[in-house]
PDB file of C-alpha atoms in Angstrom:
ATOM      1  CA  MET P   1      17.068 -38.439   6.669  1.00 55.00           C
ATOM      2  CA  LYS P   2      20.591 -38.324   6.500  1.00 65.00           C
ATOM      3  CA  ASN P   3      21.835 -42.266   5.708  1.00 68.00           C
ATOM      4  CA  TYR P   4      24.793 -43.053   8.760  1.00 70.00           C
ATOM      5  CA  PHE P   5      27.305 -45.239   8.028  1.00 70.00           C
ATOM      6  CA  ILE P   6      29.596 -46.689  10.760  1.00 78.00           C
ATOM      7  CA  THR P   7      32.426 -49.020  10.459  1.00 87.00           C
ATOM      8  CA  LYS P   8      34.264 -50.772  12.806  1.00 88.00           C
ATOM      9  CA  THR P   9      37.757 -49.320  14.511  1.00 92.00           C
ATOM     10  CA  ALA P  10      40.905 -51.138  13.939  1.00 92.00           C
ATOM     11  CA  SER P  11      40.707 -51.603  17.853  1.00 93.00           C
ATOM     12  CA  GLN P  12      37.024 -53.436  17.416  1.00 94.00           C
ATOM     13  CA  VAL P  13      38.368 -55.311  14.629  1.00 93.00           C
ATOM     14  CA  GLN P  14      41.256 -56.346  16.603  1.00 96.00           C
ATOM     15  CA  LEU P  15      39.215 -57.524  19.811  1.00 96.00           C
ATOM     16  CA  GLU P  16      36.478 -59.429  17.637  1.00 96.00           C
ATOM     17  CA  LEU P  17      39.262 -61.126  16.344  1.00 96.00           C
ATOM     18  CA  ALA P  18      40.707 -61.904  20.108  1.00 97.00           C
ATOM     19  CA  GLU P  19      37.402 -63.434  20.959  1.00 97.00           C
ATOM     20  CA  ARG P  20      37.052 -65.660  17.783  1.00 96.00           C
ATOM     21  CA  PHE P  21      40.399 -66.805  18.413  1.00 97.00           C
ATOM     22  CA  ARG P  22      39.629 -67.615  21.836  1.00 97.00           C
ATOM     23  CA  GLU P  23      36.186 -69.669  20.838  1.00 97.00           C
ATOM     24  CA  ILE P  24      38.456 -71.688  18.316  1.00 96.00           C
ATOM     25  CA  ARG P  25      41.260 -72.580  21.156  1.00 96.00           C
ATOM     26  CA  LYS P  26      38.632 -73.278  24.024  1.00 97.00           C
ATOM     27  CA  SER P  27      36.196 -75.416  21.351  1.00 97.00           C
ATOM     28  CA  LYS P  28      39.888 -77.471  20.854  1.00 95.00           C
ATOM     29  CA  LYS P  29      39.990 -77.356  24.505  1.00 97.00           C
ATOM     30  CA  LEU P  30      43.942 -76.114  24.167  1.00 97.00           C
ATOM     31  CA  SER P  31      45.047 -74.138  27.119  1.00 98.00           C
ATOM     32  CA  GLN P  32      46.871 -70.776  26.234  1.00 98.00           C
ATOM     33  CA  THR P  33      50.318 -72.591  27.764  1.00 98.00           C
ATOM     34  CA  GLN P  34      49.377 -75.929  25.001  1.00 98.00           C
ATOM     35  CA  LEU P  35      48.949 -73.837  22.620  1.00 97.00           C
ATOM     36  CA  ALA P  36      52.116 -71.561  23.058  1.00 98.00           C
ATOM     37  CA  ASP P  37      53.939 -75.083  22.510  1.00 97.00           C
ATOM     38  CA  LYS P  38      52.431 -76.058  19.866  1.00 97.00           C
ATOM     39  CA  SER P  39      52.336 -72.910  17.764  1.00 96.00           C
ATOM     40  CA  GLY P  40      56.095 -71.498  18.445  1.00 97.00           C
ATOM     41  CA  VAL P  41      53.957 -68.128  19.564  1.00 98.00           C
ATOM     42  CA  SER P  42      55.261 -67.248  23.813  1.00 98.00           C
ATOM     43  CA  LEU P  43      52.384 -67.818  25.630  1.00 98.00           C
ATOM     44  CA  GLY P  44      52.566 -63.680  26.717  1.00 98.00           C
ATOM     45  CA  SER P  45      51.926 -63.287  23.176  1.00 98.00           C
ATOM     46  CA  ILE P  46      48.632 -65.687  23.233  1.00 98.00           C
ATOM     47  CA  LYS P  47      47.914 -63.734  26.617  1.00 98.00           C
ATOM     48  CA  ARG P  48      48.314 -60.475  25.222  1.00 98.00           C
ATOM     49  CA  PHE P  49      46.425 -61.359  21.760  1.00 98.00           C
ATOM     50  CA  GLU P  50      43.140 -62.898  23.939  1.00 97.00           C
ATOM     51  CA  TYR P  51      42.271 -59.566  26.772  1.00 96.00           C
ATOM     52  CA  THR P  52      43.432 -57.154  24.012  1.00 95.00           C
ATOM     53  CA  GLY P  53      43.807 -58.268  20.575  1.00 96.00           C
ATOM     54  CA  GLN P  54      47.264 -56.680  19.903  1.00 97.00           C
ATOM     55  CA  ILE P  55      49.623 -59.442  18.021  1.00 97.00           C
ATOM     56  CA  SER P  56      52.325 -59.450  15.366  1.00 97.00           C
ATOM     57  CA  LEU P  57      51.519 -60.244  12.196  1.00 97.00           C
ATOM     58  CA  GLU P  58      53.775 -62.990  12.107  1.00 97.00           C
ATOM     59  CA  SER P  59      52.261 -64.598  15.299  1.00 98.00           C
ATOM     60  CA  LEU P  60      49.080 -64.350  14.231  1.00 97.00           C
ATOM     61  CA  LEU P  61      49.694 -66.348  11.010  1.00 97.00           C
ATOM     62  CA  LYS P  62      51.551 -68.935  12.932  1.00 98.00           C
ATOM     63  CA  LEU P  63      48.355 -69.391  14.916  1.00 97.00           C
ATOM     64  CA  ALA P  64      46.307 -68.948  11.891  1.00 97.00           C
ATOM     65  CA  HIS P  65      48.317 -71.576  10.447  1.00 97.00           C
ATOM     66  CA  LEU P  66      47.704 -74.034  13.717  1.00 96.00           C
ATOM     67  CA  PHE P  67      44.180 -74.066  13.072  1.00 96.00           C
ATOM     68  CA  ASP P  68      44.347 -74.626   9.417  1.00 96.00           C
ATOM     69  CA  ARG P  69      42.802 -71.141   8.821  1.00 95.00           C
ATOM     70  CA  LEU P  70      45.773 -69.416   6.944  1.00 95.00           C
ATOM     71  CA  ASP P  71      43.568 -69.009   3.687  1.00 95.00           C
ATOM     72  CA  ASP P  72      41.481 -66.583   5.652  1.00 93.00           C
ATOM     73  CA  PHE P  73      43.856 -64.413   5.156  1.00 92.00           C
ATOM     74  CA  ASP P  74      43.220 -64.577   1.108  1.00 89.00           C
ATOM     75  CA  GLY P  75      41.433 -61.573   0.802  1.00 86.00           C
ATOM     76  CA  VAL P  76      43.612 -59.452   2.662  1.00 88.00           C
ATOM     77  CA  PHE P  77      44.390 -56.035   0.402  1.00 84.00           C
ATOM     78  CA  LYS P  78      43.401 -58.244  -2.712  1.00 81.00           C
ATOM     79  CA  ILE P  79      42.250 -55.937  -5.284  1.00 76.00           C
ATOM     80  CA  ASN P  80      38.830 -56.107  -6.369  1.00 72.00           C
ATOM     81  CA  GLU P  81      38.137 -57.366  -9.637  1.00 67.00           C
ATOM     82  CA  ASP P  82      35.641 -54.388 -10.299  1.00 66.00           C
ATOM     83  CA  LEU P  83      38.711 -52.336  -9.140  1.00 63.00           C
ATOM     84  CA  LYS P  84      40.659 -54.036 -11.758  1.00 64.00           C
ATOM     85  CA  LYS P  85      38.652 -53.311 -14.589  1.00 65.00           C
ATOM     86  CA  ILE P  86      37.825 -49.849 -14.022  1.00 64.00           C
ATOM     87  CA  GLU P  87      41.326 -48.887 -13.411  1.00 67.00           C
ATOM     88  CA  GLN P  88      41.659 -50.690 -16.950  1.00 68.00           C
ATOM     89  CA  LEU P  89      39.259 -48.439 -18.729  1.00 67.00           C
ATOM     90  CA  PHE P  90      41.361 -45.474 -16.962  1.00 72.00           C
ATOM     91  CA  ASN P  91      44.241 -46.685 -18.925  1.00 72.00           C
ATOM     92  CA  GLN P  92      42.944 -47.045 -22.356  1.00 65.00           C
TER      93      GLN P  92
END
């Protein structure tokens, strides 16, 4: 029997992020317009993000900051400690 590993596409991740963001915004009882005013991100960018998942990194970080979620990005592109150890073995 073959093992199949299905990974998410970039588009799927974008849409999942947008859905989670929309849920947080609504839980805070903020309209898209209110969010635009508070964050400095244009209303058009917020609408596009919530419907398509597309947004600039700068705007995404502004929105994350507004919801005190910037720490969520700490693990992005971080080298895993196990990989550092393996790399050190090859450099000896």
